CSV table of N, CA and C in Angstrom, one decimal:
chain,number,residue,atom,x,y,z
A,1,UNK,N,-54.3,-83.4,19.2
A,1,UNK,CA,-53.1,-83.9,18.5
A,1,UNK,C,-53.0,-85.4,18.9
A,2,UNK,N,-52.6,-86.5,18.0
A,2,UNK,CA,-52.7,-87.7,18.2
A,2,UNK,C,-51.9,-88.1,18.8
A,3,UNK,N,-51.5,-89.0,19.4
A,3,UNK,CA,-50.2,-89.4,20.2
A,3,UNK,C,-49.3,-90.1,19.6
A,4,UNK,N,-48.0,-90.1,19.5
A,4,UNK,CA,-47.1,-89.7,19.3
A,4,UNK,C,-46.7,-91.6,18.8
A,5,UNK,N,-46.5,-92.2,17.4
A,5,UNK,CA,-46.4,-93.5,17.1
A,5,UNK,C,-45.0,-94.3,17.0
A,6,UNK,N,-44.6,-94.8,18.5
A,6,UNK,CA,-43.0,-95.0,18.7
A,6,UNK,C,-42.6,-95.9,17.5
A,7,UNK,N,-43.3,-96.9,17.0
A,7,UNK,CA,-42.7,-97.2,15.5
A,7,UNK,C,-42.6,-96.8,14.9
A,8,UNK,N,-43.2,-95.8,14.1
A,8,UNK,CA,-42.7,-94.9,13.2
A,8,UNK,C,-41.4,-94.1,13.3
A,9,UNK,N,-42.0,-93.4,14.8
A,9,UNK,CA,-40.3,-92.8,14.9
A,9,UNK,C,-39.0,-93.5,14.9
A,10,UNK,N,-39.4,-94.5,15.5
A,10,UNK,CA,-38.2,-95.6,15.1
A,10,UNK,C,-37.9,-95.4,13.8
A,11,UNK,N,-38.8,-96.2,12.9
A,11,UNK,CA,-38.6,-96.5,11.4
A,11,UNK,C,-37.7,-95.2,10.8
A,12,UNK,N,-38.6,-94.2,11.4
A,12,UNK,CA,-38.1,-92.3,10.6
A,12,UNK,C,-36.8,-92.6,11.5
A,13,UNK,N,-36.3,-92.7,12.4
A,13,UNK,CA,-35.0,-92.5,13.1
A,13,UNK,C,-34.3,-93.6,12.0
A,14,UNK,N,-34.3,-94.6,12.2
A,14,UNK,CA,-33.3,-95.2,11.1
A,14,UNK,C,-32.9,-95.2,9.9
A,15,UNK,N,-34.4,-95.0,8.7
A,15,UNK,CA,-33.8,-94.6,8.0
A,15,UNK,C,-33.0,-93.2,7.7
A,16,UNK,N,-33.5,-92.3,8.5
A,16,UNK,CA,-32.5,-90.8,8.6
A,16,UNK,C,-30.9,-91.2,9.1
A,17,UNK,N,-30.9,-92.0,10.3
A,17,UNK,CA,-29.4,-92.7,10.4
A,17,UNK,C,-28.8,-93.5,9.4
A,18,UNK,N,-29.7,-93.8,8.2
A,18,UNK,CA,-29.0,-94.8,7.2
A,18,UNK,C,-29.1,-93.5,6.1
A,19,UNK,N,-29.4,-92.6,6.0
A,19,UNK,CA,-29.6,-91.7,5.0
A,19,UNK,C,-27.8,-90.9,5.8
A,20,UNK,N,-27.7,-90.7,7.0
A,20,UNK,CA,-26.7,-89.5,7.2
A,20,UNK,C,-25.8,-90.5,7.4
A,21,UNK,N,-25.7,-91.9,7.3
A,21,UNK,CA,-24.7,-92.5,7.0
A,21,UNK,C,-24.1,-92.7,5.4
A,22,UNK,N,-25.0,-92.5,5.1
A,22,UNK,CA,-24.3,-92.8,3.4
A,22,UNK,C,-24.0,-91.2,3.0
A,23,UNK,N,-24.1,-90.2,3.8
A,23,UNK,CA,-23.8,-88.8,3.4
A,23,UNK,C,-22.1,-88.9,4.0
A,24,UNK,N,-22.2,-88.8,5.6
A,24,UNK,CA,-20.8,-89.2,5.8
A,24,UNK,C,-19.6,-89.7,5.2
A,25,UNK,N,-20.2,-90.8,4.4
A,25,UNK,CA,-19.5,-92.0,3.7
A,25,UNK,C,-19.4,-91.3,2.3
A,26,UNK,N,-19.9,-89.9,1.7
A,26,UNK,CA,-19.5,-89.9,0.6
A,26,UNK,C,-18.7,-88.5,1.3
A,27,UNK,N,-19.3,-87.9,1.9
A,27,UNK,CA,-18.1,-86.5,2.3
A,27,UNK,C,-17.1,-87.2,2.3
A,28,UNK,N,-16.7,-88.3,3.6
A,28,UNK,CA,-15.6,-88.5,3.7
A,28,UNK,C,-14.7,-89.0,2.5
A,29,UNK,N,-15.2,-89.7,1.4
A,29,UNK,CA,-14.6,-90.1,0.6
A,29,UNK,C,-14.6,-89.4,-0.5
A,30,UNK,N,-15.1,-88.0,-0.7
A,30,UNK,CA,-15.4,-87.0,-2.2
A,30,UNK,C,-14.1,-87.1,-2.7
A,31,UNK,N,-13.0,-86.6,-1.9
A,31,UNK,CA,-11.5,-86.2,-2.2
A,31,UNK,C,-11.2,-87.3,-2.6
A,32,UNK,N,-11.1,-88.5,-2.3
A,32,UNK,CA,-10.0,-90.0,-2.6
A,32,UNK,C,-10.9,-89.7,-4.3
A,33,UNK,N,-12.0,-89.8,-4.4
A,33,UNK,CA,-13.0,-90.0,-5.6
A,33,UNK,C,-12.1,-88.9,-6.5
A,34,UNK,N,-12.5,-87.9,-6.5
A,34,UNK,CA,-11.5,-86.8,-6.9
A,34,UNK,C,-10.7,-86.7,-7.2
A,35,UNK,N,-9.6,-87.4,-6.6
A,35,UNK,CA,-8.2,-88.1,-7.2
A,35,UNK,C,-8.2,-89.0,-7.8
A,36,UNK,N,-9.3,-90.1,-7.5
A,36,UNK,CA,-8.8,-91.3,-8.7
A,36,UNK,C,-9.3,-90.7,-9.8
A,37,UNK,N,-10.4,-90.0,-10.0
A,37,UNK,CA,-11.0,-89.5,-11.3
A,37,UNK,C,-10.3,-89.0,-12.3
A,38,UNK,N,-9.4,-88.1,-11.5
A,38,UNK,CA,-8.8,-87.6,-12.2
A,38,UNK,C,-7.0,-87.9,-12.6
A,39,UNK,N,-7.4,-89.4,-11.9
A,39,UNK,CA,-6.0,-89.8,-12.8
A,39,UNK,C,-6.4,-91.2,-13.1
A,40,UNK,N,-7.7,-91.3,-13.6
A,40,UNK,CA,-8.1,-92.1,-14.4
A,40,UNK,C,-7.3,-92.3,-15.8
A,41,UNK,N,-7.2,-93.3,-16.2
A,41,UNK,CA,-6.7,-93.5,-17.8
A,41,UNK,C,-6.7,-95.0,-18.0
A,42,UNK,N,-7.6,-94.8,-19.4
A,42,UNK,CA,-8.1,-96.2,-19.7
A,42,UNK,C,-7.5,-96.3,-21.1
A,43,UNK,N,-6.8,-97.7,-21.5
A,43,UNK,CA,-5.9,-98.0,-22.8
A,43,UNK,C,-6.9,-98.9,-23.1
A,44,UNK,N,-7.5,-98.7,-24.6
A,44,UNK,CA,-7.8,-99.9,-25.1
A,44,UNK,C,-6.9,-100.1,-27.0
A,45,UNK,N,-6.6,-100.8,-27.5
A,45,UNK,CA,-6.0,-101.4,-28.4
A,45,UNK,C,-7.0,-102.0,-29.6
A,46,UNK,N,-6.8,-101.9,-30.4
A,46,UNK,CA,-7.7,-102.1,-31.7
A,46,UNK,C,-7.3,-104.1,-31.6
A,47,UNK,N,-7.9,-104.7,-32.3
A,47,UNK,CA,-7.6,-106.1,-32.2
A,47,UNK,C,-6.4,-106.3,-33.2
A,48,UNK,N,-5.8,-105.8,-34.1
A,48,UNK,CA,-4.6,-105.9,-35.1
A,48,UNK,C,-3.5,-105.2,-33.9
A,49,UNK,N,-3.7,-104.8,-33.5
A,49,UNK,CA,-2.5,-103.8,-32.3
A,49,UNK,C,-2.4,-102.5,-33.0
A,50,UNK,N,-2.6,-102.5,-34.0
A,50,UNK,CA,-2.0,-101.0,-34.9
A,50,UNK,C,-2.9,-100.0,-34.3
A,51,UNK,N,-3.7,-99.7,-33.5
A,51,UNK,CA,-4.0,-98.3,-32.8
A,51,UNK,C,-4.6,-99.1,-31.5
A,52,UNK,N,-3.7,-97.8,-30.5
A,52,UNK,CA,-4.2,-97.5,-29.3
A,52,UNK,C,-4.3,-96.5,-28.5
A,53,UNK,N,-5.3,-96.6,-27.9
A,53,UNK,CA,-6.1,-94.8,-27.7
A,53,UNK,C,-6.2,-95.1,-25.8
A,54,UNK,N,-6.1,-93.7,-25.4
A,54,UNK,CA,-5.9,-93.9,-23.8
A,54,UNK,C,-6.8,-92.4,-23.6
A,55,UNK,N,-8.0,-92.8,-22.6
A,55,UNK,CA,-8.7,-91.8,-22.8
A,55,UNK,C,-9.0,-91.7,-21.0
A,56,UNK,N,-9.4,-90.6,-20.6
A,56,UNK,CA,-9.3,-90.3,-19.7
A,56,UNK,C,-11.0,-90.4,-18.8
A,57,UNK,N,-11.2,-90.3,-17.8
A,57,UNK,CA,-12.7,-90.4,-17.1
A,57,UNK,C,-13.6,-90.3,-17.8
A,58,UNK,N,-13.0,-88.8,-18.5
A,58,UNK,CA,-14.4,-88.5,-19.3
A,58,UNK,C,-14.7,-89.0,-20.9
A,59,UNK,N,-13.9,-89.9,-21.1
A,59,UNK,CA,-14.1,-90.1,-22.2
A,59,UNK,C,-12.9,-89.4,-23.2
A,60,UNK,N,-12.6,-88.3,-22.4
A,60,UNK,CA,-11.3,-87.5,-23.3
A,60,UNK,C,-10.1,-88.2,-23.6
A,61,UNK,N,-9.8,-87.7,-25.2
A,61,UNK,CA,-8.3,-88.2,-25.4
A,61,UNK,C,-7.1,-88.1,-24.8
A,62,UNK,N,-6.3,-88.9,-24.4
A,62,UNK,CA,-5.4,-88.2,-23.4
A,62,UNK,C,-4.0,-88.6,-24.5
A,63,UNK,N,-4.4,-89.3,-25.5
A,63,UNK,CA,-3.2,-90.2,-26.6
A,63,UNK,C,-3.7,-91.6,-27.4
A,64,UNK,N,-2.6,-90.8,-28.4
A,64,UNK,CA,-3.3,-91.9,-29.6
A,64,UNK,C,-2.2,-92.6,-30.2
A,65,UNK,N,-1.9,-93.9,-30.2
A,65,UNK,CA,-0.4,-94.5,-30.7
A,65,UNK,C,-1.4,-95.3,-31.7
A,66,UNK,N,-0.1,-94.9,-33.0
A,66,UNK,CA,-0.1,-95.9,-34.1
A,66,UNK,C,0.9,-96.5,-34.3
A,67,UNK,N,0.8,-98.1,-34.2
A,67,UNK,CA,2.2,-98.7,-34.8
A,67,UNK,C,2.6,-98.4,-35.7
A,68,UNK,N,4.1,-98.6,-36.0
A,68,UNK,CA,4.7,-98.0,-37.2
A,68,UNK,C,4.6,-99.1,-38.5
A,69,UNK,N,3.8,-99.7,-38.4
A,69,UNK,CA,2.9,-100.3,-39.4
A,69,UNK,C,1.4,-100.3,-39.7
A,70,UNK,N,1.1,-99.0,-38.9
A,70,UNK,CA,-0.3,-99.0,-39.5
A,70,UNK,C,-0.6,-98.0,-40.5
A,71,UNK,N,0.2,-97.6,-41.0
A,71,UNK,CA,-0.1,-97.1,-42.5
A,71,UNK,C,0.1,-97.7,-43.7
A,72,UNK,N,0.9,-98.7,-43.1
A,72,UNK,CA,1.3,-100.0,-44.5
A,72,UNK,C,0.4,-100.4,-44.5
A,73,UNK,N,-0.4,-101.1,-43.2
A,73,UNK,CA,-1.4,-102.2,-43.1
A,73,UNK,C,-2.7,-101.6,-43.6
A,74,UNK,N,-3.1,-100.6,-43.0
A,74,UNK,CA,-4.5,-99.6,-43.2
A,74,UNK,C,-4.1,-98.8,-44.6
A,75,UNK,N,-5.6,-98.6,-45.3
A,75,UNK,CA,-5.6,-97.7,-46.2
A,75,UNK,C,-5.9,-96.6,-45.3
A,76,UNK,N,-5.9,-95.1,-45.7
A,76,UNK,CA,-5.9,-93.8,-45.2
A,76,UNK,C,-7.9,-93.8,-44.0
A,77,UNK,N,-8.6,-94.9,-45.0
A,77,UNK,CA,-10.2,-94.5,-44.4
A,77,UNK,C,-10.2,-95.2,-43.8
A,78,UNK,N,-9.3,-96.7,-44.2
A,78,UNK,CA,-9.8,-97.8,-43.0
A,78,UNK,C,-9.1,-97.4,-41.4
A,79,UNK,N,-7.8,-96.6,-41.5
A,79,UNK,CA,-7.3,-96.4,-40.2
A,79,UNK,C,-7.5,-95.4,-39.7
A,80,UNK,N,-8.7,-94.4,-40.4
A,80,UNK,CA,-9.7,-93.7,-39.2
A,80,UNK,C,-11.0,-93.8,-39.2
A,81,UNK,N,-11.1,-95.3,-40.0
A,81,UNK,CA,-12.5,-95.6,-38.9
A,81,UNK,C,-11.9,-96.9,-38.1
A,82,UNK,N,-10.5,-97.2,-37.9
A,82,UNK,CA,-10.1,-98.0,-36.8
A,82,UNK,C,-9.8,-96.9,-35.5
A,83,UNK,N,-9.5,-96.1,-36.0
A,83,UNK,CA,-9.0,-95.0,-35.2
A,83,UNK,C,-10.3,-94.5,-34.4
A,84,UNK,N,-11.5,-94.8,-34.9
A,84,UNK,CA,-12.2,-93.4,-34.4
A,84,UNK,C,-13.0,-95.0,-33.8
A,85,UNK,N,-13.2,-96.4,-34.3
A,85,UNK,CA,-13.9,-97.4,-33.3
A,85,UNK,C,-13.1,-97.5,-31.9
A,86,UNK,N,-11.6,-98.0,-31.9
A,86,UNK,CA,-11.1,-98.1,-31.0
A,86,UNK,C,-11.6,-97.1,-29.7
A,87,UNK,N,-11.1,-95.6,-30.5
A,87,UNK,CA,-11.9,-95.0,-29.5
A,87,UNK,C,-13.0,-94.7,-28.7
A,88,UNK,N,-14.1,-95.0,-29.6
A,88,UNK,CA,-15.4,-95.8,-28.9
A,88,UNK,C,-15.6,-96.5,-27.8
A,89,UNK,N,-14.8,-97.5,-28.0
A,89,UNK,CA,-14.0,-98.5,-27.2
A,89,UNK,C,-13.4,-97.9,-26.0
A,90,UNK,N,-12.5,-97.3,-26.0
A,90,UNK,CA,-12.2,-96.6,-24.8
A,90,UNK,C,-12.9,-95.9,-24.2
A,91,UNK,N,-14.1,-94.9,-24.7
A,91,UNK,CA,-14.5,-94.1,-24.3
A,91,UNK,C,-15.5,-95.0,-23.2
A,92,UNK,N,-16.1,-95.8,-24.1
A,92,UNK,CA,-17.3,-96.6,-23.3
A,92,UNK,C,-16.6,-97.4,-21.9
A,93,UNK,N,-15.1,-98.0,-22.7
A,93,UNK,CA,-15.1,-98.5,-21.1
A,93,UNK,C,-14.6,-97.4,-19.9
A,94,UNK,N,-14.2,-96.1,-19.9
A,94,UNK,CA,-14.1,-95.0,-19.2
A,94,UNK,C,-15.2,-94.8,-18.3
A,95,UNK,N,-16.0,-94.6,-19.1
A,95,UNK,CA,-17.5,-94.7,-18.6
A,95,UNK,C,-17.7,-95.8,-17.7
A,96,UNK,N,-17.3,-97.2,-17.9
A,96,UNK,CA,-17.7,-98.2,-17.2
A,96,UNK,C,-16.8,-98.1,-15.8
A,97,UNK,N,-15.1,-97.6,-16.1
A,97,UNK,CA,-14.6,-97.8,-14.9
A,97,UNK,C,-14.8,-96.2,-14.3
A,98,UNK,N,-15.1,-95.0,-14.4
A,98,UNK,CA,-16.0,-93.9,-14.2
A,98,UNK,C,-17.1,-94.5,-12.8
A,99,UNK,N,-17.9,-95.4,-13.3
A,99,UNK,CA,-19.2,-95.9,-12.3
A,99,UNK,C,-18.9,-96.5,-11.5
A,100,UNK,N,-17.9,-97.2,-12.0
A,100,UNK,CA,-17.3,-98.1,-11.2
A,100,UNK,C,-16.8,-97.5,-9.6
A,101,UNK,N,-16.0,-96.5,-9.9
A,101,UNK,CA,-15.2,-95.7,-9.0
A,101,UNK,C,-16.2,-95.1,-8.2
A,102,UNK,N,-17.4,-94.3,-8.9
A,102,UNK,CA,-18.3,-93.6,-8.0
A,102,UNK,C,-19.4,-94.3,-7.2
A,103,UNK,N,-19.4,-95.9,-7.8
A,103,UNK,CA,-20.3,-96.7,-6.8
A,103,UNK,C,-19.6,-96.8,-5.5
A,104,UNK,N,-18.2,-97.0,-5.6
A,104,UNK,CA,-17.7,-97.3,-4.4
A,104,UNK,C,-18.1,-96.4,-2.9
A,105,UNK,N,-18.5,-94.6,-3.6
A,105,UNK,CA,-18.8,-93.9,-2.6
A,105,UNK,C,-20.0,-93.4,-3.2
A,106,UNK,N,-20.9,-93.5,-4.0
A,106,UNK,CA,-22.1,-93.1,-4.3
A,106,UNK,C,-22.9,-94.3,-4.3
A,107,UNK,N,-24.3,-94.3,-3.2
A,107,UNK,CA,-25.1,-95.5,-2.8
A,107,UNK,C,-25.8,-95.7,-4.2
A,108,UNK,N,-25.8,-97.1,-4.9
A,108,UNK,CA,-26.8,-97.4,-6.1
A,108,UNK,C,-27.9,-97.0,-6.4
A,109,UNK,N,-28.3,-97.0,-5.2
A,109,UNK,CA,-29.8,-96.6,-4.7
A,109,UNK,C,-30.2,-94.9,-5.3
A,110,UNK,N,-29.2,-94.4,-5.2
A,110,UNK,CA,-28.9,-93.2,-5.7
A,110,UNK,C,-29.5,-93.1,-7.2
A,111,UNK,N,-28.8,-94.0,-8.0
A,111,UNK,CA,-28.9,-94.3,-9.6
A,111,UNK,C,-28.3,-92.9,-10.1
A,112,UNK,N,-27.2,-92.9,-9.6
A,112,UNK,CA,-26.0,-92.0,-10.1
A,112,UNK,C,-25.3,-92.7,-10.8
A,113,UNK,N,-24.5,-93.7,-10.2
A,113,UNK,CA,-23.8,-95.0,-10.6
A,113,UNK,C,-24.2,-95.6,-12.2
A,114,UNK,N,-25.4,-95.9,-12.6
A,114,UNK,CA,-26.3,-96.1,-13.1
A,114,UNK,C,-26.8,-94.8,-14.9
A,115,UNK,N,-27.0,-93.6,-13.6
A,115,UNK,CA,-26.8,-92.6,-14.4
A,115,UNK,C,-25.3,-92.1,-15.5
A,116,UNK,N,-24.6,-92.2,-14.9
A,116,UNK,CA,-23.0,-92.7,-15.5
A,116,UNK,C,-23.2,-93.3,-16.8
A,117,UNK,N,-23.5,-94.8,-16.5
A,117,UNK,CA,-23.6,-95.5,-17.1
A,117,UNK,C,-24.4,-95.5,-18.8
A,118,UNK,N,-25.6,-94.7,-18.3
A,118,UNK,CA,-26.4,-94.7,-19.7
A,118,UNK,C,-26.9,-93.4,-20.0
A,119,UNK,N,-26.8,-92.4,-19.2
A,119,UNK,CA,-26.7,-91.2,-19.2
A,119,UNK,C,-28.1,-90.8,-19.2
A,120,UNK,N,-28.9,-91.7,-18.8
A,120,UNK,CA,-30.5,-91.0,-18.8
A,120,UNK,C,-31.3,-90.9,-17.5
A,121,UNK,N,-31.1,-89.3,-17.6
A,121,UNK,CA,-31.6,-88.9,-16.3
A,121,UNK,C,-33.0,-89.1,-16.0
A,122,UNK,N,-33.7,-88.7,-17.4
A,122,UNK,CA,-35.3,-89.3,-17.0
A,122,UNK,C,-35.2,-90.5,-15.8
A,123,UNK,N,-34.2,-91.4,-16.3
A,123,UNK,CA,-34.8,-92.4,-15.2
A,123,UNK,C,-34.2,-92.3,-13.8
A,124,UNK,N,-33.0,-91.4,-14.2
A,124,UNK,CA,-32.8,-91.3,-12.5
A,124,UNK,C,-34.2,-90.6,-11.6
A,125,UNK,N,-34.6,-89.7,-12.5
A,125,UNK,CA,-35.6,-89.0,-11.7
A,125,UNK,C,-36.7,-89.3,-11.6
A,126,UNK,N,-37.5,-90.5,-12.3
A,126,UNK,CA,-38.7,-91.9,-12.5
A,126,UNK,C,-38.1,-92.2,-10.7
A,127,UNK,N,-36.7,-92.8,-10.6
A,127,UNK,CA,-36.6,-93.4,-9.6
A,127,UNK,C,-36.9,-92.7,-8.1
A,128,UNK,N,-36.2,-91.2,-8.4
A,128,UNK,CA,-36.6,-90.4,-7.3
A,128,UNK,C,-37.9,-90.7,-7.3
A,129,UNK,N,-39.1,-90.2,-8.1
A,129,UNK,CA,-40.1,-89.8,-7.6
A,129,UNK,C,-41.0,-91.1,-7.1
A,130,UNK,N,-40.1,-92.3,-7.6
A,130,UNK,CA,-41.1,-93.5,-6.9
A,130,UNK,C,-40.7,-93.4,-5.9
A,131,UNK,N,-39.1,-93.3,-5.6
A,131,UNK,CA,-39.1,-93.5,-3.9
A,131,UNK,C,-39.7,-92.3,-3.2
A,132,UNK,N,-40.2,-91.1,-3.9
A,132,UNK,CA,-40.9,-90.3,-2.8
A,132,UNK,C,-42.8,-90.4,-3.2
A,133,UNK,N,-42.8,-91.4,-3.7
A,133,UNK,CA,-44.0,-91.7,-4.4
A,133,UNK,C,-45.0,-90.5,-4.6
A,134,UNK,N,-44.0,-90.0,-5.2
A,134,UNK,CA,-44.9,-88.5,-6.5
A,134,UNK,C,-45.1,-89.3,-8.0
A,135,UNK,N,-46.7,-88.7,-7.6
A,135,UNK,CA,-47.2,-88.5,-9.2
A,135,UNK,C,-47.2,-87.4,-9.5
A,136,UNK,N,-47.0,-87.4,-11.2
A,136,UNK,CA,-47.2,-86.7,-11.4
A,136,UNK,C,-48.5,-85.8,-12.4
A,137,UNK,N,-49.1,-84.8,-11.9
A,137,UNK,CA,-50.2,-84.4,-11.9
A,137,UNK,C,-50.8,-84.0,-13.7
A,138,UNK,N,-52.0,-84.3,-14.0
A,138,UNK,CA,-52.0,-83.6,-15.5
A,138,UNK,C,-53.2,-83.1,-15.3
């Protein structure tokens, strides 16, 4: 058996202390996360003011105000495809403040944050296997 390589175990001892630190740091913070999520609510407003839409973490409608001039101002198609951009709009920035909130206790490094953001796991999981430098076999 080889003898035993005190750098390495160093190296392996810290980054396992930097790995069960950022576990700590999200246990302790799941709950605060938890609550802001869920009283997320994001308003965004069309650029005429006549619709505004308030959508929640997930992207969900939580309310939809029309001024009481937007059926004068809009024909019946134009004010639901104002209706249905705005929302877009909201939805996407949900999303943005969504990552926002989970970076604060989910490490980048992670590419959760990230994942949020563009919703494509392929690459979260490209990134896992570089950092455990798996190939993959054919």
């Amino acid at each position: 058996m080889p003898p035993a390589d005190p750098d390495a175990n160093a190296a392996l001892r810290a980054r396992f202390d930097e790995v069960h630190a950022q576990y700590t740091h999200l246990r302790d913070n799941v709950g605060e996360l938890q609550r802001d999520l869920a009283g997320l609510e994001v308003s965004v407003a069309s650029a005429d003011g006549m619709v505004t839409v308030v959508v929640g973490a997930r992207g969900q409608l939580l309310r939809l105000r029309l001024h009481e001039r937007a059926y004068a101002a809009h024909r019946p198609d134009r004010l639901a495809e104002l209706i249905t951009k705005t929302t877009r709009r909201a939805e996407q920035a949900a999303v943005e403040a969504t990552a926002e909130l989970v970076a604060r206790v989910v490490p980048a490094e992670t590419g959760v944050p990230e994942l949020l953001r563009g919703g494509d796991l392929g690459a979260l999981l490209r990134r896992h296997d570089d950092t455990m430098g798996y190939e993959e076999r054919r």
